[in-house]
Coordinates of C-alpha atoms and ligand atoms in Angstrom, one line a residue:
M1 CA 287.0 227.8 97.8
N2 CA 283.3 227.9 96.9
I3 CA 280.9 227.6 99.8
V4 CA 277.4 226.7 98.8
V5 CA 274.2 227.0 100.9
L6 CA 271.1 225.2 99.9
R7 CA 267.5 225.7 101.0
E8 CA 266.8 223.2 103.8
T9 CA 264.2 220.6 102.7
Q10 CA 263.3 218.8 106.0
P11 CA 259.6 219.3 106.8
G12 CA 259.1 222.2 109.3
E13 CA 262.7 223.4 108.9
A14 CA 263.0 227.2 108.5
R15 CA 266.6 227.7 109.5
V16 CA 269.4 228.4 107.1
A17 CA 273.1 227.4 107.6
L18 CA 274.6 230.8 106.8
M19 CA 273.1 234.3 107.3
P20 CA 274.2 237.3 105.2
E21 CA 276.3 238.7 108.1
S22 CA 278.4 235.5 108.0
V23 CA 278.6 235.6 104.2
K24 CA 280.4 238.9 104.4
K25 CA 282.9 237.5 107.0
L26 CA 283.7 234.5 104.8
I27 CA 284.1 236.6 101.7
A28 CA 286.6 238.7 103.6
L29 CA 288.6 235.5 103.9
K30 CA 288.6 235.2 100.1
A31 CA 285.9 232.5 99.9
T32 CA 283.2 232.7 97.2
I33 CA 279.6 232.0 98.4
Q34 CA 276.7 230.7 96.3
I35 CA 273.2 230.6 97.8
E36 CA 270.2 228.7 96.5
S37 CA 267.4 231.1 95.8
G38 CA 265.0 231.3 98.7
A39 CA 267.4 229.6 101.2
G40 CA 267.1 232.4 103.7
L41 CA 263.4 233.2 103.4
G42 CA 262.3 231.1 106.4
A43 CA 264.8 233.0 108.5
A44 CA 263.6 236.3 107.0
R45 CA 266.6 236.9 104.8
T46 CA 266.0 237.6 101.1
D47 CA 268.0 236.7 98.0
D48 CA 268.8 240.5 97.7
E49 CA 270.2 240.6 101.2
Y50 CA 272.6 237.7 100.3
R51 CA 273.5 239.5 97.1
E52 CA 274.3 242.7 99.0
A53 CA 276.5 240.6 101.3
G54 CA 278.4 239.5 98.2
A55 CA 276.9 236.1 97.5
E56 CA 275.8 234.8 94.1
V57 CA 272.2 233.5 94.1
S58 CA 271.1 230.7 91.9
S59 CA 268.1 228.4 91.4
D60 CA 270.1 225.6 89.8
R61 CA 270.5 223.2 92.8
K62 CA 272.4 220.6 90.7
A63 CA 274.9 223.1 89.3
L64 CA 275.4 224.6 92.8
L65 CA 276.3 221.1 94.2
E66 CA 278.6 220.3 91.3
T67 CA 280.7 223.4 92.1
A68 CA 280.6 223.2 95.9
D69 CA 283.8 222.8 97.9
V70 CA 282.1 223.3 101.2
L71 CA 278.4 222.7 102.0
P72 CA 277.3 224.0 105.4
V73 CA 273.9 222.5 106.2
V74 CA 271.5 222.6 109.2
N75 CA 270.2 219.1 108.7
R76 CA 271.9 216.1 107.2
P77 CA 271.2 216.3 103.4
D78 CA 269.4 213.6 101.4
V79 CA 271.4 210.8 99.7
E80 CA 271.0 212.6 96.3
V81 CA 272.7 215.7 97.6
F82 CA 275.7 213.6 98.9
Q83 CA 275.8 211.9 95.5
Q84 CA 275.8 215.2 93.5
L85 CA 278.8 216.6 95.4
R86 CA 282.3 216.2 94.0
S87 CA 284.6 213.7 95.7
G88 CA 286.7 215.6 98.3
A89 CA 284.0 218.2 99.0
T90 CA 283.2 219.0 102.6
V91 CA 279.9 218.9 104.4
I92 CA 279.3 220.4 107.9
G93 CA 276.1 220.3 110.0
F94 CA 273.9 218.3 112.3
L95 CA 274.7 215.0 110.6
R96 CA 273.4 212.8 113.5
P97 CA 276.5 210.4 113.3
L98 CA 275.8 208.7 116.6
D99 CA 272.0 208.3 116.2
E100 CA 271.9 207.3 112.5
P101 CA 275.5 206.4 111.6
K102 CA 274.6 204.3 108.5
A103 CA 272.9 207.3 106.9
L104 CA 276.4 208.7 106.4
Q105 CA 277.5 205.7 104.2
P106 CA 276.6 207.6 101.0
A107 CA 278.9 210.4 102.0
L108 CA 281.7 207.9 102.7
A109 CA 281.1 206.2 99.3
Q110 CA 281.2 209.6 97.6
G111 CA 284.6 210.4 99.2
L112 CA 283.3 213.4 101.1
T113 CA 284.8 215.0 104.2
T114 CA 282.0 215.3 106.8
F115 CA 282.1 217.3 110.0
S116 CA 279.4 216.9 112.5
V117 CA 278.6 219.8 114.8
E118 CA 277.4 217.4 117.4
L119 CA 281.0 216.1 117.8
I120 CA 282.7 219.5 118.2
P121 CA 284.5 219.1 121.6
R122 CA 283.3 221.3 124.4
I123 CA 286.6 222.9 125.0
T124 CA 287.1 226.6 125.7
R125 CA 288.5 227.3 122.2
A126 CA 285.5 225.8 120.6
Q127 CA 282.8 227.6 122.6
S128 CA 282.0 229.9 119.8
M129 CA 281.4 226.9 117.5
D130 CA 279.0 225.1 120.0
A131 CA 275.9 224.6 117.8
L132 CA 274.4 222.2 120.3
S133 CA 274.4 224.9 123.0
S134 CA 273.0 227.5 120.6
M135 CA 270.1 225.3 119.6
A136 CA 269.5 224.1 123.2
T137 CA 269.4 227.8 124.3
V138 CA 266.6 228.5 121.7
A139 CA 264.7 225.3 122.6
G140 CA 264.8 226.0 126.4
Y141 CA 263.4 229.5 125.8
K142 CA 260.7 228.5 123.4
A143 CA 259.5 225.6 125.6
V144 CA 258.6 228.1 128.4
I145 CA 256.9 230.4 125.9
I146 CA 254.8 227.5 124.6
G147 CA 253.9 226.4 128.1
A148 CA 253.0 229.9 129.2
N149 CA 250.8 230.3 126.2
Q150 CA 249.0 227.0 126.7
I151 CA 248.4 226.5 130.4
P152 CA 245.1 227.9 131.8
R153 CA 246.9 230.2 134.3
M154 CA 249.2 233.2 134.4
F155 CA 252.8 233.1 135.3
P156 CA 253.5 236.0 137.7
L157 CA 252.2 236.6 141.2
L158 CA 249.6 239.4 140.9
M159 CA 248.1 241.4 143.8
T160 CA 244.8 242.7 142.3
A161 CA 241.7 244.3 143.7
A162 CA 240.0 241.0 143.1
G163 CA 242.6 239.2 145.2
T164 CA 245.9 237.5 144.8
V165 CA 246.9 235.4 141.8
P166 CA 249.6 232.9 142.9
P167 CA 252.6 232.4 140.6
A168 CA 252.9 229.4 138.3
K169 CA 255.1 226.6 139.4
V170 CA 257.6 225.3 136.8
L171 CA 259.7 222.2 137.3
V172 CA 262.8 221.8 135.0
L173 CA 264.4 218.4 134.8
G174 CA 267.9 218.4 133.5
A175 CA 269.8 221.7 134.2
G176 CA 272.1 221.7 131.2
V177 CA 272.1 224.4 128.5
A178 CA 268.4 224.0 127.6
G179 CA 267.3 223.6 131.2
L180 CA 269.1 226.6 132.4
Q181 CA 267.6 228.8 129.7
A182 CA 264.2 227.4 130.5
I183 CA 264.7 228.3 134.2
A184 CA 265.9 231.8 133.3
T185 CA 262.9 232.4 130.9
A186 CA 260.3 231.1 133.4
R187 CA 261.8 233.2 136.2
R188 CA 261.6 236.4 134.0
L189 CA 257.9 235.7 133.5
G190 CA 257.5 235.5 137.2
A191 CA 257.1 231.7 137.8
V192 CA 258.4 229.9 140.9
V193 CA 260.9 227.5 139.5
S194 CA 262.6 224.3 140.8
S195 CA 265.0 222.0 139.0
Y196 CA 266.6 218.6 139.3
D197 CA 269.8 217.3 137.8
V198 CA 272.0 214.4 138.6
R199 CA 275.1 216.6 138.3
A200 CA 275.8 218.3 141.6
A201 CA 277.6 221.1 139.7
A202 CA 274.3 222.1 138.2
G203 CA 273.0 223.1 141.6
E204 CA 275.0 226.3 141.9
Q205 CA 273.9 227.4 138.4
V206 CA 270.2 226.7 139.2
K207 CA 270.4 228.6 142.4
S208 CA 272.1 231.6 140.7
L209 CA 269.1 231.9 138.5
G210 CA 266.8 232.2 141.5
A211 CA 265.4 228.7 141.3
T212 CA 265.4 225.9 143.9
F213 CA 267.6 222.9 143.3
L214 CA 266.0 219.6 144.3
E215 CA 268.5 217.3 145.8
V216 CA 268.3 213.6 146.3
D217 CA 270.8 211.3 148.0
L218 CA 272.2 209.2 145.2
G219 CA 274.6 207.4 147.5
G220 CA 277.7 209.3 146.4
I221 CA 277.9 207.6 143.0
K222 CA 279.6 209.1 140.0
T223 CA 277.1 211.0 138.0
E224 CA 279.2 212.8 135.4
D225 CA 282.1 211.9 133.1
A226 CA 285.3 213.7 132.5
G227 CA 283.7 215.9 129.8
G228 CA 281.0 217.2 132.2
Y229 CA 278.2 215.1 130.7
A230 CA 275.9 213.0 132.8
V231 CA 276.4 209.2 132.8
E232 CA 273.8 206.5 132.8
L233 CA 272.8 205.7 136.4
S234 CA 271.8 202.5 138.2
D235 CA 268.1 201.6 138.5
E236 CA 268.2 202.4 142.2
A237 CA 269.6 205.9 141.7
M238 CA 267.1 206.5 138.9
D239 CA 264.2 205.3 141.2
R240 CA 265.3 207.8 143.9
G241 CA 265.2 210.6 141.3
R242 CA 261.9 209.5 139.9
A243 CA 260.3 209.4 143.4
L244 CA 261.4 212.9 144.1
I245 CA 260.1 214.1 140.8
A246 CA 256.7 212.4 141.3
E247 CA 256.4 214.3 144.6
H248 CA 257.1 217.7 143.0
A249 CA 255.0 216.9 139.9
K250 CA 251.9 217.0 142.0
T251 CA 252.0 220.7 142.4
A252 CA 253.7 221.7 139.1
D253 CA 251.9 223.7 136.4
I254 CA 254.5 223.0 133.8
I255 CA 257.3 220.4 133.8
I256 CA 260.0 221.0 131.2
T257 CA 262.3 218.0 130.7
T258 CA 265.7 218.2 129.0
A259 CA 267.7 215.3 130.4
Q260 CA 270.0 213.5 128.0
V261 CA 272.9 211.1 128.3
P262 CA 275.0 211.4 125.2
G263 CA 274.7 208.3 122.9
R264 CA 272.0 206.7 125.0
R265 CA 268.2 206.7 125.2
A266 CA 267.0 209.7 127.2
P267 CA 266.5 208.7 130.9
L268 CA 263.0 208.0 132.0
L269 CA 262.2 210.6 134.7
I270 CA 258.4 211.0 134.8
T271 CA 256.5 207.7 135.2
E272 CA 252.9 207.2 134.2
E273 CA 252.0 207.3 137.9
A274 CA 253.7 210.6 138.2
V275 CA 251.6 212.0 135.3
N276 CA 248.4 210.6 137.0
G277 CA 249.3 212.5 140.1
M278 CA 249.5 215.8 138.3
R279 CA 246.9 218.6 138.4
R280 CA 244.4 219.1 135.6
G281 CA 245.6 221.8 133.2
A282 CA 249.2 221.0 133.9
M283 CA 251.6 220.3 131.1
V284 CA 254.8 218.3 130.4
I285 CA 257.0 219.7 127.7
D286 CA 259.5 217.0 126.9
L287 CA 262.6 218.2 125.0
A288 CA 264.2 214.8 124.9
G289 CA 261.5 213.4 122.6
A290 CA 264.0 212.7 119.8
T291 CA 265.9 210.3 121.9
G292 CA 262.9 208.5 123.5
G293 CA 261.7 211.1 125.9
N294 CA 261.9 211.7 129.6
C295 CA 258.2 211.0 130.3
A296 CA 256.7 207.6 130.0
L297 CA 253.8 208.9 128.0
T298 CA 255.8 211.0 125.5
K299 CA 255.2 210.6 121.8
A300 CA 257.7 212.6 119.7
D301 CA 256.0 215.5 117.9
E302 CA 252.5 214.5 119.1
T303 CA 250.2 215.8 121.8
V304 CA 249.1 213.3 124.4
E305 CA 246.3 214.0 126.9
R306 CA 246.0 212.2 130.2
N307 CA 243.3 213.2 132.8
G308 CA 243.6 216.9 131.8
V309 CA 247.4 216.9 131.7
T310 CA 248.9 217.6 128.3
I311 CA 252.2 216.1 127.2
I312 CA 254.0 217.5 124.2
A313 CA 257.5 216.6 122.8
P314 CA 258.5 218.9 120.0
T315 CA 261.7 217.6 118.5
N316 CA 262.8 220.7 116.5
L317 CA 261.9 223.8 118.6
A318 CA 264.9 225.7 117.4
A319 CA 263.4 225.7 113.9
T320 CA 260.4 227.6 115.3
V321 CA 262.6 230.6 116.2
P322 CA 264.4 230.6 112.8
V323 CA 265.9 234.1 112.8
H324 CA 267.9 233.8 116.0
A325 CA 268.5 230.1 115.7
S326 CA 270.0 230.7 112.2
Q327 CA 272.0 233.6 113.4
L328 CA 273.6 231.7 116.2
Y329 CA 274.1 228.6 114.0
S330 CA 275.6 230.6 111.2
R331 CA 278.0 232.2 113.6
N332 CA 279.0 228.8 115.0
I333 CA 279.6 227.4 111.5
T334 CA 281.7 230.5 110.6
A335 CA 283.7 230.2 113.8
F336 CA 284.4 226.6 112.9
L337 CA 285.4 227.3 109.3
T338 CA 287.4 230.5 109.9
P339 CA 290.6 229.0 111.4
M340 CA 290.6 226.4 108.6
I341 CA 290.6 228.9 105.8
K342 CA 294.1 229.9 104.6
D343 CA 294.5 232.1 101.5
G344 CA 290.9 231.4 100.6
E345 CA 291.3 227.6 100.7
L346 CA 290.1 225.1 103.2
Q347 CA 293.0 223.4 104.9
I348 CA 292.0 220.4 106.9
D349 CA 294.4 219.6 109.8
M350 CA 293.3 216.4 111.3
N351 CA 295.7 216.9 114.2
D352 CA 293.9 220.0 115.3
D353 CA 292.0 219.4 118.6
V354 CA 288.7 220.7 117.2
V355 CA 288.9 219.6 113.6
G356 CA 290.0 216.0 114.2
P357 CA 287.4 215.0 116.8
S358 CA 284.5 216.6 114.8
C359 CA 285.4 214.8 111.6
V360 CA 283.3 211.8 110.7
T361 CA 284.5 210.8 107.2
H362 CA 287.7 211.9 105.4
Q363 CA 289.4 210.6 102.3
G364 CA 287.2 207.5 102.0
E365 CA 287.5 206.5 105.7
V366 CA 285.3 206.8 108.8
V367 CA 287.8 208.6 111.0
N368 CA 285.7 208.8 114.1
K369 CA 286.2 205.5 115.9
R370 CA 282.8 205.5 117.7
V371 CA 281.0 206.1 114.4
A372 CA 283.1 203.5 112.6
A373 CA 282.2 200.9 115.2
L374 CA 278.5 201.8 114.8
I375 CA 278.6 201.6 111.0
A376 CA 280.4 198.2 111.1
S377 CA 277.9 196.7 113.7
Ligands
NAD401 P1 272.7 217.3 127.8 O1 271.8 217.9 126.7 O2 273.5 216.1 127.4 O3 271.8 216.9 129.1 C1 271.0 217.9 129.7 C2 271.0 217.7 131.2 O4 270.4 216.5 131.6 C3 272.4 217.7 131.8 O5 272.6 218.7 132.7 C4 272.5 216.3 132.4 O6 273.3 216.3 133.6 C5 271.0 216.1 132.8 N1 270.7 214.7 133.1 C6 271.1 213.5 132.5 N2 270.6 212.4 133.0 C7 269.8 212.9 134.0 C8 269.0 212.2 135.0 N3 268.9 210.9 135.0 N4 268.3 213.0 135.8 C9 268.3 214.4 135.8 N5 269.1 215.0 134.9 C10 269.8 214.3 134.0 O7 273.7 218.4 128.4 P2 274.1 219.8 127.9 O8 273.0 220.8 128.2 O9 274.5 219.7 126.5 O10 275.3 220.1 128.8 C11 276.0 219.2 129.6 C12 277.2 219.7 130.3 O11 278.1 220.2 129.3 C13 277.0 220.8 131.3 O12 277.9 220.6 132.4 C14 277.3 222.0 130.6 O13 277.7 223.1 131.4 C15 278.5 221.5 129.8 N6 278.7 222.4 128.6 C16 280.0 222.8 128.5 C17 280.3 223.7 127.4 C18 281.7 224.2 127.1 O14 281.9 224.7 126.1 N7 282.6 224.0 128.0 C19 279.3 224.0 126.5 C20 278.0 223.6 126.7 C21 277.8 222.7 127.8

């Protein structure tokens, strides 16, 4: 089995799908690995390091694709890449099957097997493969660092000869993986942190990180599904949450928003009025920009100013920490592939409770029912 890794071509992308440490592990399972020259440079890994790990390095992208059995990627490749792969080859990565299902049609037409890391079920056995959590961890951390760098104040409480400097106030909306990492990072820098989430279970985790959990009476409605994800709420429940947030926004120096509902537009949590009520110099860092944003003024990958308040919504923060983001991602991909490799060959068992649910296309069919319905619509 030949595993090929290309240089990622999406603008701003610096991550690589496999790091040299993972190359070694896969070679030990009798796979051969070919790397496109320069693929690891953004993540500070040279061609020589890949060679030392046992990979072959080549600049001939076309030839690499023609011999690939498995193509691990970070971002969904271009149509041309799908078309240059052999029928029956396997692609795995962030393929965005629920956001842009039709973009996978060329992979289907080419007879490729595609696995989407977004669809890997969040069951205990698959924790080491959870790329969404890995990238959310990096994004939550980096959001705080960006905020700390940009606001006109310091984070920690300081008692100086010139008087006391009060700590920064950080409000984190959505206490999932990214939100919890943002809380932990802001606390380490000395900020006073509060957080809001519709899932009551998030409360304990927020408190265990030394932050305050903001609670609102949502009337006892169901706020999470069987998988532990938030569900879409009624307008009334949303309004109660928004009123609470607007109140706390008045004194926040930074609001980091991470709220998502899988397969839906991100919930609107910060209204225009709430932004108007914020202090000059404050900042909103919206990590839900790719799915519409949690703030009414958000523009994905743009900076918006309103009365001295800055709103940013970087959609690919993980790519700005490419070494660790690649390291975690590469381990996730390796953990996914390892149980499927038998005697150096990839053996796809669609009955496996991780392999089956994460597969989008296989043997000329869209096997994921949700994606199939979206493609047909
Ligand atoms: P996510 O990115 O889908 O959403 C981020 C957060 O936004 C969630 O905590 C969600 O509850 C919250 N949210 C949604 N709508 C909201 C609203 N209207 N107001 C306020 N907050 C809102 O979630 P995620 O970070 O990927 O994780 C979601 C869940 O999955 C969590 O319970 C997490 O612990 C769990 N999880 C489990 C595993 C596992 O392997 N078992 C791994 C990762 C995450």
